[in-house]
Coordinates of C-alpha atoms in Angstrom, one line a residue:
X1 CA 44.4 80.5 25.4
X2 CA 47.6 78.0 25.7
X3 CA 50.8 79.0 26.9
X4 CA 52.1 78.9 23.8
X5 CA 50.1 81.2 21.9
X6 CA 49.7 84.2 24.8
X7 CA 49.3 87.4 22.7
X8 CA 51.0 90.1 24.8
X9 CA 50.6 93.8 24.7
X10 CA 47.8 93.8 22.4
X11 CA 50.3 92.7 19.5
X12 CA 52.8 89.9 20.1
X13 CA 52.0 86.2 20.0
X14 CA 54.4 83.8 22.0
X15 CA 54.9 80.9 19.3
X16 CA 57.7 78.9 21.0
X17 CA 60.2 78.6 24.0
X18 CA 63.7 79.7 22.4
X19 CA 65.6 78.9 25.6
X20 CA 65.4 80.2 29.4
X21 CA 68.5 81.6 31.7
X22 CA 68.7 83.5 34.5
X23 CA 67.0 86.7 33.6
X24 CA 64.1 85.4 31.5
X25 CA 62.8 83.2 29.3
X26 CA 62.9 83.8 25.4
X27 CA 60.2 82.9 22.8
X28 CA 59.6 83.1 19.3
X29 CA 56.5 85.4 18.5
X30 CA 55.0 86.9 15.7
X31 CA 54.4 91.0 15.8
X32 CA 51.1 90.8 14.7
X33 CA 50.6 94.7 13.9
X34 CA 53.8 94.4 11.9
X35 CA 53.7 91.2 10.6
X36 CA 57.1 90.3 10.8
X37 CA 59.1 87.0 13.1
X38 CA 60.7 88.7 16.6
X39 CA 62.4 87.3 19.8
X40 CA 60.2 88.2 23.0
X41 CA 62.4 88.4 26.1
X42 CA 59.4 87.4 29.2
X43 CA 62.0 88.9 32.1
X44 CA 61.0 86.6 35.2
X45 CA 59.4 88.6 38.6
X46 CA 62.5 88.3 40.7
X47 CA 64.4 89.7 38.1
X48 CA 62.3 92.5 37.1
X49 CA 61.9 93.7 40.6
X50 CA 58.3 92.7 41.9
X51 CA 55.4 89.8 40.7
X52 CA 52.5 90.4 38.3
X53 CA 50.3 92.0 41.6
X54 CA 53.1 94.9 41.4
X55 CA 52.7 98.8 39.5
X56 CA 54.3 98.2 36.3
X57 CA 55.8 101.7 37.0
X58 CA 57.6 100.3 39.8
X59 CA 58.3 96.7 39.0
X60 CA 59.6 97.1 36.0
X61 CA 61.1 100.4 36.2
X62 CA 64.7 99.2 36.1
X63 CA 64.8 96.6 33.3
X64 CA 63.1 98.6 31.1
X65 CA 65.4 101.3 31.7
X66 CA 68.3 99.1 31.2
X67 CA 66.3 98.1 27.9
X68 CA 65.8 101.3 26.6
X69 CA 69.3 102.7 27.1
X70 CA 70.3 99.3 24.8
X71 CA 68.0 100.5 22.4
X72 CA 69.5 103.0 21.8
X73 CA 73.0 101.6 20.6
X74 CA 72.9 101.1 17.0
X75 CA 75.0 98.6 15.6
X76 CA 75.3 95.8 13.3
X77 CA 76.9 93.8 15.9
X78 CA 74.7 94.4 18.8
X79 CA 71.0 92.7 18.7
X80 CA 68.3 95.2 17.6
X81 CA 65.7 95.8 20.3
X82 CA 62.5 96.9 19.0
X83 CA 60.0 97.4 21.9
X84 CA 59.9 97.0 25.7
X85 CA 56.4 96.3 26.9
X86 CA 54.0 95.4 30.2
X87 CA 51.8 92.9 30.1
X88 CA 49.6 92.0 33.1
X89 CA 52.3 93.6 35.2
X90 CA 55.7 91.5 33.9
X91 CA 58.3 93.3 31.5
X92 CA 58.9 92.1 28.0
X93 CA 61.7 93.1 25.8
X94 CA 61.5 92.7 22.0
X95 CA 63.6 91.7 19.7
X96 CA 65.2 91.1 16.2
X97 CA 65.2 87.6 15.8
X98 CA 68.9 86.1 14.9
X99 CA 68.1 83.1 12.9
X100 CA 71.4 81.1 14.3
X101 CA 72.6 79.1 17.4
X102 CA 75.3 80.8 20.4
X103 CA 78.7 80.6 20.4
X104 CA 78.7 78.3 23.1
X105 CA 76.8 76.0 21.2
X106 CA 78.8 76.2 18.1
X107 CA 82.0 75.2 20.5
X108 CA 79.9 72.5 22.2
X109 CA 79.1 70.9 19.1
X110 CA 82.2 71.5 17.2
X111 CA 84.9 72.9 19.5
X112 CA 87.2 75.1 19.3
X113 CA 87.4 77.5 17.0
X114 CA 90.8 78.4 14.9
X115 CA 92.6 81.5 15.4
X116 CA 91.3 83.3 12.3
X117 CA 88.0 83.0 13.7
X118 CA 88.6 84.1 17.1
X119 CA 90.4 87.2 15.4
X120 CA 87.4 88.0 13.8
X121 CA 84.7 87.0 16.5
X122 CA 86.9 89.8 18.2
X123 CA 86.8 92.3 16.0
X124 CA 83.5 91.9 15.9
X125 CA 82.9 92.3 19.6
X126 CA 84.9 94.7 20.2
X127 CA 83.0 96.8 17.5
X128 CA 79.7 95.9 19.5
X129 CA 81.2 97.6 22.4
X130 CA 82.6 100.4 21.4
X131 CA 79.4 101.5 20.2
X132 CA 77.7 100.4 23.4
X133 CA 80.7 102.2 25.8
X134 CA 80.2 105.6 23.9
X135 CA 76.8 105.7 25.3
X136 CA 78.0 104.5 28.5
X137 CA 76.1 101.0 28.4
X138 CA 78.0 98.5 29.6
X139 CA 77.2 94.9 29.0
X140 CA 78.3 93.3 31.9
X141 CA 78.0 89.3 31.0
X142 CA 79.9 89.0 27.9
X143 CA 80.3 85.3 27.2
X144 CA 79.7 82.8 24.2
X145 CA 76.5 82.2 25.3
X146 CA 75.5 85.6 24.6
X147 CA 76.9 85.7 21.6
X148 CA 74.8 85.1 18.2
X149 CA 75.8 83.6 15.1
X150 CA 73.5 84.4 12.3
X151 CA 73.9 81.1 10.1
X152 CA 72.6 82.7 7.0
X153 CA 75.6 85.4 6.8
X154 CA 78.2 84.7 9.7
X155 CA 77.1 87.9 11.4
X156 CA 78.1 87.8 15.0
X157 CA 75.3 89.5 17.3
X158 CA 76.1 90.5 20.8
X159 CA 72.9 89.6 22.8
X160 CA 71.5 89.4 26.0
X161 CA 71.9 93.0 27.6
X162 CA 69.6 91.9 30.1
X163 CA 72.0 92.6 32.8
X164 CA 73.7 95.5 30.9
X165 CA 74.1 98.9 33.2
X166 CA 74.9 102.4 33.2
X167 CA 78.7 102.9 33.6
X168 CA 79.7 102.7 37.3
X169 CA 77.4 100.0 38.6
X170 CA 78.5 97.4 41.3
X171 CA 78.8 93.0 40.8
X172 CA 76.4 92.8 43.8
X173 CA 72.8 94.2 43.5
X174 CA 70.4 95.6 46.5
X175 CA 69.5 91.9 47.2
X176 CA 72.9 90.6 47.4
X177 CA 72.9 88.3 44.4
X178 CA 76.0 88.0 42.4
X179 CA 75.5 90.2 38.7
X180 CA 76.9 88.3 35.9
X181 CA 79.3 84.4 35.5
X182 CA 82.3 84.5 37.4
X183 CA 84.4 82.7 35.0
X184 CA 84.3 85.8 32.8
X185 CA 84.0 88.6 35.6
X186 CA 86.9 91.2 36.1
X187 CA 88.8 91.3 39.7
X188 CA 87.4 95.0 39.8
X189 CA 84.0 93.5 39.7
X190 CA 84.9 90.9 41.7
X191 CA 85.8 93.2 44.4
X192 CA 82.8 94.9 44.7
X193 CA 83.9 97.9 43.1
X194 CA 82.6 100.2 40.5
X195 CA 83.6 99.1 37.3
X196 CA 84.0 100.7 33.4
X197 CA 84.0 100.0 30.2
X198 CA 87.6 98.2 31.1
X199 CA 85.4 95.3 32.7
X200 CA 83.4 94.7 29.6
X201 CA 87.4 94.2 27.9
X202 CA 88.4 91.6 30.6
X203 CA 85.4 89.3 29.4
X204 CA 85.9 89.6 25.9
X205 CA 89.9 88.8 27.1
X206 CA 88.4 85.3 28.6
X207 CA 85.9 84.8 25.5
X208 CA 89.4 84.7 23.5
X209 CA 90.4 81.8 25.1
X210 CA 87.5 79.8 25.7
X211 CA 86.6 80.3 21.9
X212 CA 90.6 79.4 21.4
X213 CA 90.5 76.3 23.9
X214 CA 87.3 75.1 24.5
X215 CA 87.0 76.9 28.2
X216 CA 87.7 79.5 30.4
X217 CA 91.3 79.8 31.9
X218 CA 89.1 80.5 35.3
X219 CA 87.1 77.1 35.3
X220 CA 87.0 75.3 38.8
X221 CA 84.8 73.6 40.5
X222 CA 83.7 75.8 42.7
X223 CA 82.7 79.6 43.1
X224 CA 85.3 80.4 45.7
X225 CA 87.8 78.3 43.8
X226 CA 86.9 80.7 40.7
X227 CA 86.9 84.0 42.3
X228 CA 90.4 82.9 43.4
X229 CA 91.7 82.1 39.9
X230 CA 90.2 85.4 38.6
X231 CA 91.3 87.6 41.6
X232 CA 94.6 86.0 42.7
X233 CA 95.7 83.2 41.3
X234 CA 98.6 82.8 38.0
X235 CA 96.5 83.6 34.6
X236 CA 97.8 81.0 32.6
X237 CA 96.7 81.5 28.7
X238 CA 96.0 78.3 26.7
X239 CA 98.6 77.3 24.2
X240 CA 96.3 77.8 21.5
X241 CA 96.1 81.3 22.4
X242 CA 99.9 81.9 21.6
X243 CA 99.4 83.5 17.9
X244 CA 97.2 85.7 20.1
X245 CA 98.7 86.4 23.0
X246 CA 99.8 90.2 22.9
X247 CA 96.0 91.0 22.6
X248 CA 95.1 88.3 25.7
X249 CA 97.8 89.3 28.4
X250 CA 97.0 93.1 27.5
X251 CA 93.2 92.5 27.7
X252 CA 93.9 90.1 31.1
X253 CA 95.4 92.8 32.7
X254 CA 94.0 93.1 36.4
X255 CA 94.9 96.8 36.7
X256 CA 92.4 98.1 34.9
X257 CA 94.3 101.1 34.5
X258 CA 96.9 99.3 33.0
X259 CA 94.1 96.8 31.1
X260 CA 94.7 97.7 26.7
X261 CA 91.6 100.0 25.7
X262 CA 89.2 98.6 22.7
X263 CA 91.3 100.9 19.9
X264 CA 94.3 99.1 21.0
X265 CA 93.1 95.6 21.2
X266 CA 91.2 96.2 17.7
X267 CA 94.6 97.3 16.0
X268 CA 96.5 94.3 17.5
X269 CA 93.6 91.8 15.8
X270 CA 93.2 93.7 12.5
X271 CA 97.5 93.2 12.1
X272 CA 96.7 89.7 12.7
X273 CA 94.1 89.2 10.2
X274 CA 96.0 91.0 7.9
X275 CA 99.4 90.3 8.1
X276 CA 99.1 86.6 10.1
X277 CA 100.8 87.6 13.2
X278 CA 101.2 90.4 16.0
X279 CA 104.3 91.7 16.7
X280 CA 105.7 90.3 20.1
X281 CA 106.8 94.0 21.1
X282 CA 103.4 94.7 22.0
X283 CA 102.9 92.1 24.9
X284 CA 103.3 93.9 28.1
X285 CA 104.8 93.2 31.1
X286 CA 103.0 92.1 34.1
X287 CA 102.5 95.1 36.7
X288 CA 104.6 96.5 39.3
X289 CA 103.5 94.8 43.0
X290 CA 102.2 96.4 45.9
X291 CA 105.1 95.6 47.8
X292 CA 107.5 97.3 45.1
X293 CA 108.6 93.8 43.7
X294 CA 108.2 92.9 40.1
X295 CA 107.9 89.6 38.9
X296 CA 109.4 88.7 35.5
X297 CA 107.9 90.9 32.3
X298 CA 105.6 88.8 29.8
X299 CA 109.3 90.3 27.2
X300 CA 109.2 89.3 23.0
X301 CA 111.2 86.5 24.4
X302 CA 109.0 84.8 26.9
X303 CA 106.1 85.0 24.1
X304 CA 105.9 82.0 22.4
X305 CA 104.5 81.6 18.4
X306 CA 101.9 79.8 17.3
X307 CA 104.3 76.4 17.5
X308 CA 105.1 77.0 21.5
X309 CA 103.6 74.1 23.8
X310 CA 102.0 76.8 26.3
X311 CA 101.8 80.3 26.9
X312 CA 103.3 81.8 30.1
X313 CA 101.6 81.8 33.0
X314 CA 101.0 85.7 34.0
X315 CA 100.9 86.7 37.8
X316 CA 99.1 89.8 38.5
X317 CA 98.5 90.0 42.1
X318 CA 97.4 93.4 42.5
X319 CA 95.3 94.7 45.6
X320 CA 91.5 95.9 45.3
X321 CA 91.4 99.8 44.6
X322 CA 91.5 101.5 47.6
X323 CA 89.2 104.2 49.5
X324 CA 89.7 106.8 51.4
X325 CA 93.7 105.3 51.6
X326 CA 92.8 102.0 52.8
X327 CA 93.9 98.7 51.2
X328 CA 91.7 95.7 50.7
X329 CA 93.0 92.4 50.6
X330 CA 91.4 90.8 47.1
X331 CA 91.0 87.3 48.7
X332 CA 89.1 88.7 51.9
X333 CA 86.8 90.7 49.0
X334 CA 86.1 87.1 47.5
X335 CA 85.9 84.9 50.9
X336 CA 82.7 87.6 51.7
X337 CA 81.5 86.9 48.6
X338 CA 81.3 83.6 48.9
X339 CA 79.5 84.2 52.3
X340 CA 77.3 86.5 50.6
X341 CA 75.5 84.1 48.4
X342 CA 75.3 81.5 50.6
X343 CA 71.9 82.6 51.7
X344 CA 68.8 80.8 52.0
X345 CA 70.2 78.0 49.8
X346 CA 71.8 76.2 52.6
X347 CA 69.0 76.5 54.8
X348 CA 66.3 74.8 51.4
X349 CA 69.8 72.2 51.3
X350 CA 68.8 71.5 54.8
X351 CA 64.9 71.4 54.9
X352 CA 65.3 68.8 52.1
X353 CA 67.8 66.9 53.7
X354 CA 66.2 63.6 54.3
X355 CA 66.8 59.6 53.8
X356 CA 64.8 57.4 51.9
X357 CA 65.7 54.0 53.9
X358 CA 69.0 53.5 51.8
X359 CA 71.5 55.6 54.1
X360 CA 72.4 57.8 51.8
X361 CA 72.5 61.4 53.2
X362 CA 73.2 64.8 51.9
X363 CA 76.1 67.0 52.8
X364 CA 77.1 70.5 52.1
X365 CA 79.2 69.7 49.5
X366 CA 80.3 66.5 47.9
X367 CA 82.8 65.2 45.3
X368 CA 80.4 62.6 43.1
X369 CA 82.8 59.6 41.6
X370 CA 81.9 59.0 37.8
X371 CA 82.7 55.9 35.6
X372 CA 81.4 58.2 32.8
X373 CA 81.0 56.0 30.2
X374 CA 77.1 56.5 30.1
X375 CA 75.0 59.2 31.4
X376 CA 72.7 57.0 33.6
X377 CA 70.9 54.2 33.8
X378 CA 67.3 53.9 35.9
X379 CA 68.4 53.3 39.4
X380 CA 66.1 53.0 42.4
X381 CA 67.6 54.9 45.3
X382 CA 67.3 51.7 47.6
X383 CA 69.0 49.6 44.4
X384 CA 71.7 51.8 43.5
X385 CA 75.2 49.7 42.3
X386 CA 78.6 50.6 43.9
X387 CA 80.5 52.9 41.2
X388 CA 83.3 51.9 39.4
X389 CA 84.8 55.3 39.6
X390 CA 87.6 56.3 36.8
X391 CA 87.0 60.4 36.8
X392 CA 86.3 62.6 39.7
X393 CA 83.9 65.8 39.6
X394 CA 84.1 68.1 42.6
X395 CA 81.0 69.7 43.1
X396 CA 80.2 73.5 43.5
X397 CA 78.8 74.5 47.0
X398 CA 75.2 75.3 46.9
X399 CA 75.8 79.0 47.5
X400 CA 76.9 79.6 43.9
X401 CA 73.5 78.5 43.2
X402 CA 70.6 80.8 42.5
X403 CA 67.4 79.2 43.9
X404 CA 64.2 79.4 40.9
X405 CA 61.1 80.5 41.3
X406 CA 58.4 77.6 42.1
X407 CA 55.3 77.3 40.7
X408 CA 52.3 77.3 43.5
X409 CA 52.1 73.4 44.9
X410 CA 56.4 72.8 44.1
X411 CA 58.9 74.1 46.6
X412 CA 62.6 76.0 45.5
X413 CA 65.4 74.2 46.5
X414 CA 69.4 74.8 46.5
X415 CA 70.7 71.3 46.2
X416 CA 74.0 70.8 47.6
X417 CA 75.0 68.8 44.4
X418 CA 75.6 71.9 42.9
X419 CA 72.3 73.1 40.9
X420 CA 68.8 74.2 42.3
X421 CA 65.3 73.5 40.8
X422 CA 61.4 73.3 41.7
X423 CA 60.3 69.9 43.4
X424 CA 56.5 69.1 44.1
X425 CA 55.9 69.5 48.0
X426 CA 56.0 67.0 50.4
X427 CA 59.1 64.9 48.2
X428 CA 61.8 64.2 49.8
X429 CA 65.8 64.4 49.1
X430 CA 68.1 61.3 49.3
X431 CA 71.2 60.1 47.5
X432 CA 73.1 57.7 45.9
X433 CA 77.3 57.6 45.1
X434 CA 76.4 59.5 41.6
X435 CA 72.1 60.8 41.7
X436 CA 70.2 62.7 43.6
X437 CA 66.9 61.8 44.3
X438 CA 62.9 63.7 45.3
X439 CA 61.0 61.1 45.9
X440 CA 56.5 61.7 46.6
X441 CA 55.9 60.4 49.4
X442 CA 54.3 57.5 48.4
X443 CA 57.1 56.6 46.6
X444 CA 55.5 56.2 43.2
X445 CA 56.9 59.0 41.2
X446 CA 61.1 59.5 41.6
X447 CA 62.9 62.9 40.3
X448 CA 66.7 62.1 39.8
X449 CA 69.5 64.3 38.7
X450 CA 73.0 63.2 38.1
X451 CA 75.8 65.7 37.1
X452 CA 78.9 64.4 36.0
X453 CA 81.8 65.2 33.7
X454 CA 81.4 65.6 29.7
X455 CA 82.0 63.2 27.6
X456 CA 83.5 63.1 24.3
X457 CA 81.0 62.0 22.3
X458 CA 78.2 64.4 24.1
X459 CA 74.7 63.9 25.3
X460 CA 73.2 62.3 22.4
X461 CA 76.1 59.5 22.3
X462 CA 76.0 58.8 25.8
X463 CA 71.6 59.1 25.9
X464 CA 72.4 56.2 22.9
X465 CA 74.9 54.2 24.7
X466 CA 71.9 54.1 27.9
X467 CA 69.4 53.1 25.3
X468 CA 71.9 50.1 24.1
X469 CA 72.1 49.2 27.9
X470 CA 68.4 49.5 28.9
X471 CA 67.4 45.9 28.6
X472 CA 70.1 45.0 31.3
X473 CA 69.6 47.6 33.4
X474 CA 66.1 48.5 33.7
X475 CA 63.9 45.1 33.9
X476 CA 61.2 44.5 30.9
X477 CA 63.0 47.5 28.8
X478 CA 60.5 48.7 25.8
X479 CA 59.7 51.6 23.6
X480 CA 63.0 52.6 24.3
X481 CA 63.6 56.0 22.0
X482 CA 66.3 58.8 21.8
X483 CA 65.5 61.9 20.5
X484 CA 68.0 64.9 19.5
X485 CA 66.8 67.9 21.0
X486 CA 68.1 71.3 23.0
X487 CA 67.8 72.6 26.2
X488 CA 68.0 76.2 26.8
X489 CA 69.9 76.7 23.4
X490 CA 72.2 73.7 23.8
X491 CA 72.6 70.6 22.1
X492 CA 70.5 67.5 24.3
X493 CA 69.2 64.6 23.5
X494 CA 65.6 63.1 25.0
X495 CA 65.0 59.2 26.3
X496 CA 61.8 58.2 27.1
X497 CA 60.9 54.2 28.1
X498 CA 59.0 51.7 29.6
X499 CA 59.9 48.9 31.9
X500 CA 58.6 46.8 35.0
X501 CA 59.8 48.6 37.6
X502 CA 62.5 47.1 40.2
X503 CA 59.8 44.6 41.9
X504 CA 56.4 43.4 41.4
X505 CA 54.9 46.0 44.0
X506 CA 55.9 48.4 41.5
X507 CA 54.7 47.3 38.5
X508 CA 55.3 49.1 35.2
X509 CA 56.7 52.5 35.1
X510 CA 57.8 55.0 32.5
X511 CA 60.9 57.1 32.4
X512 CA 61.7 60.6 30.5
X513 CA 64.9 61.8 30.6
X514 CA 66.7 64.3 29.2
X515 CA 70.7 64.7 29.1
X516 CA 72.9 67.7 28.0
X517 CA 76.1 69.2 28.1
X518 CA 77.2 72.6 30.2
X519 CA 79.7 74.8 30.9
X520 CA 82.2 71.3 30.9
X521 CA 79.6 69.1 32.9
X522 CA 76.5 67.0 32.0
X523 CA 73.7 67.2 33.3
X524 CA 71.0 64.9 33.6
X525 CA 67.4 65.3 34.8
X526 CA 64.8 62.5 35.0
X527 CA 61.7 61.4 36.4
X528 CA 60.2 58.0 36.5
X529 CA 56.6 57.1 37.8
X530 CA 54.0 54.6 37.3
X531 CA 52.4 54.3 33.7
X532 CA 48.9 55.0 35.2
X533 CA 50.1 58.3 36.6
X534 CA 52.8 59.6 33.4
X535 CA 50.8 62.8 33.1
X536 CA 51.6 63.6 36.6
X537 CA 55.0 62.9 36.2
X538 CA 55.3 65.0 33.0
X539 CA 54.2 68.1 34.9
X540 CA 56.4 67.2 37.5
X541 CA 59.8 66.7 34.5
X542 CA 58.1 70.1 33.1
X543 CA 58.5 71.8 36.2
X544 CA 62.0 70.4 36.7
X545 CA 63.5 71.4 33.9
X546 CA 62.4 74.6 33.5
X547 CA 63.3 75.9 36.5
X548 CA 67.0 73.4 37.2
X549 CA 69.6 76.0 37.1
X550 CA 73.3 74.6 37.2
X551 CA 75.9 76.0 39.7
X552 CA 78.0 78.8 38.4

């Protein structure tokens, strides 16, 4: 029986890959008993605590617990979770299916959203939690990527509880991984600290303005530089948050105690959508310091309308909570963090470290130069061009990088470019001024990745703009095509060519490649190999893709 069609549980039949994160991948399968469409969540072995040869008692204990206690939260706003199953010793969660695309993608492929919009995305989320809070379920990685739009009725679905806790759980697990995305994670959480509903609040304060704006107000470019902007640094709300901004400094308030509650912050959005405006009276002022100094109060004043060129910047530094009368300093809480999840990446970063007879050598971290007007063109690593940089693109470390599982015969590796994946064994790791290359060591088959910034007109213009270029850059150019496509939800696009290769020796090759657009970057994953071995290399771009997780 293929992959595709695996029945599990006696009863559901994996039709399609929907997407794949961090906790599992998601298919389309029909419930065969039932006959009715449903979303099958396959939650991967690290993830659910053990492998296929582990007691499905023990294993998968824990998610299915976690799964349960979201069953039980009934709401029209939270996704409807109809089953958690074992099947040959892996955890399955099953799902309604929400005919509809994330929130991410809707402001990836259109932007922003208007303020209207936000207020009611809001409302709507702040509905979902409610509900999920007064059973003490907290989500725990509210973002728009977890965030459904139903395209038949606008409903808006909060997803992806596949992290979601009992109140009181921690940010870092047993095995010291980091629970959650930074960008939208509450200083409490930060901090290693217990956290409450109030940290579910925080996220859907960040969600405001990245649906507002585009982005979070916490993006770097690095994890350390995010858990500074989130724990310490000014909060600075974007200008298009201004009509807003009462319900985003209460809700970005890093005193929990202090943070607005969900009753509050829904009032403040339902006087907006009904009257076009919340009163400036209810902005608060920032908190009292530590040190019994006060910096200036967020006053009706200081708020600017929906006209104002910015919102204020708001500067909370307030220390972690103590214990037992002892004070933590929130930036020491990050910097061991940051040391935390360092990990076995660096020391994969190092086993691959390697040079292919160009020079080019891998560091610990990097800052890649991009002319960004295309996404790539085929490059041998000996015959890569000087750049012609015009944009800059600091690279994350490689420990805010979770290593994938591998396959048997392909090797996990943290890649100090700032994203991690499954290479075959025996390839090796060079570089160039913008790609990264695994190259078998016979040469014949290349692996490339190059992230750089977005561009304006997204992966598909810039996969076209390649395909335009291909008979100048890549010798003997043919069948040249560009498909639309996703990856893992989002909007890609999919080039696939032939050509002669760089030399005689090498003699025709073909090239897949497949480009799209993430959290602000663009990422690109290829692999090119000889036309006499393009099944190979199709495993190999498989293999690559499924398991290439992006820093952050």
């Amino acid at each position: 029986m293929s992959e595709e069609s695996r029945l599990i549980a006696g009863r559901y039949r994996l039709l399609d890959r929907l997407g794949r994160g961090g906790m599992g991948t998601v298919w389309r399968a029909d419930d065969e008993l039932l006959g009715r469409r449903v979303a099958v969540k396959e939650l991967h072995p690290e993830d659910a605590g053990g492998g296929r040869n582990s007691s499905p008692y023990s294993s998968a204990a824990a998610p299915l617990r976690e799964a349960r206690a979201v069953a039980r939260v009934k709401h029209p706003h939270v996704i409807v979770v109809h089953d958690v199953v074992v099947d040959d010793g892996l955890p399955y969660i099953v799902m309604e299916l929400v005919d509809g695309g994330s929130l991410a993608e809707r402001i990836a492929r259109g932007g922003p959203v208007d303020v209207p919009e936000a207020a009611r995305i809001g409302l709507a989320l702040l509905a979902a939690l409610k509900a999920a809070h007064q059973l003490g379920v907290l989500h725990r990685d509210l973002k728009p990527a977890n965030v459904l739009l139903e395209e038949s009725t606008g409903r808006i679905v909060l997803t992806d509880f596949g992290i979601a806790q009992l109140a009181g759980s921690t940010t870092i697990t047993d095995g010291g991984s980091f629970v959650g995305s930074p960008e939208y994670t509450a200083p409490e959480r930060m901090q290693g600290v217990r956290a409450g509903p109030e940290s579910d609040l925080w996220s859907l304060g960040v969600l405001l303005c990245a649906v507002l704006s585009g982005e979070s107000p916490f993006r770097r470019d690095s994890l350390g530089g995010i858990l500074h902007a989130v724990v310490e640094d000014e909060i600075r709300p974007p200008a298009q948050a201004a009509p807003l901004l009462p319900v985003v400094l209460g809700l970005l308030e890093r005193d929990p105690e202090r943070r607005i509650g969900a009753g509050e912050a829904e009032e403040l959005l339902r006087t907006y959508v009904t009257t076009g405006s919340v009163p400036l009276s209810a902005a608060r002022p920032a908190p009292t310091r530590k040190d019994n100094t006060s910096p200036a109060p967020a006053s009706p004043a200081s708020v600017p309308d929906g006209s104002a060129a910015g919102a204020p910047a708001l500067r909370q530094p307030v220390a972690a909570p103590t214990s037992g009368g002892r004070r933590r300093a929130p930036l020491l809480v990050a910097a061991a963090l940051v040391a935390a999840l360092a990990g076995a990446a660096g020391a994969a970063a190092v086993l691959f470290h390697g040079d292919d007879g160009s020079g080019a050598q891998a560091g610990p971290s990097r800052t890649a130069a991009s002319s960004a007007p295309t996404a790539r063109t085929e490059q041998s690593p000996a015959n890569a061009p000087k750049p012609n940089p015009t944009v800059t693109v600091t690279t994350p470390p490689v420990a805010s990088v979770k290593k994938p599982v591998a396959p048997k015969g392909y090797l996990s590796v943290a890649d100090p470019g700032g994203f991690a994946l499954a290479v075959p064994e025996g390839f090796t790791r060079s570089q160039d001024d913008k790609r990264v290359y695994y190259v078998a060591p016979d040469r014949g088959i290349r692996i490339g990745v190059r992230v750089q910034n977005a561009t304006p007109d997204g992966s598909l213009g810039a996969m076209r703009r390649s395909h335009a270029d291909g008979p100048s850059t890549n010798p003997g150019y043919r069948d040249g095509k560009v498909t639309p496509t996703t990856h893992n939800g989002l909007p890609a696009a999919l080039w696939e060519f032939t050509w002669n290769g760089f030399s005689e020796a090498e003699g025709d090759r073909h090239t897949i490649d497949i480009c799209w657009d993430e959290s602000g970057r663009m990422y690109d994953v290829w692999v090119s190999a000889p036309v006499g071995r393009a099944d190979e290399a199709r495993r190999h771009f498989d293999t690559a893709l499924d398991s290439f997780t992006p820093a952050g």
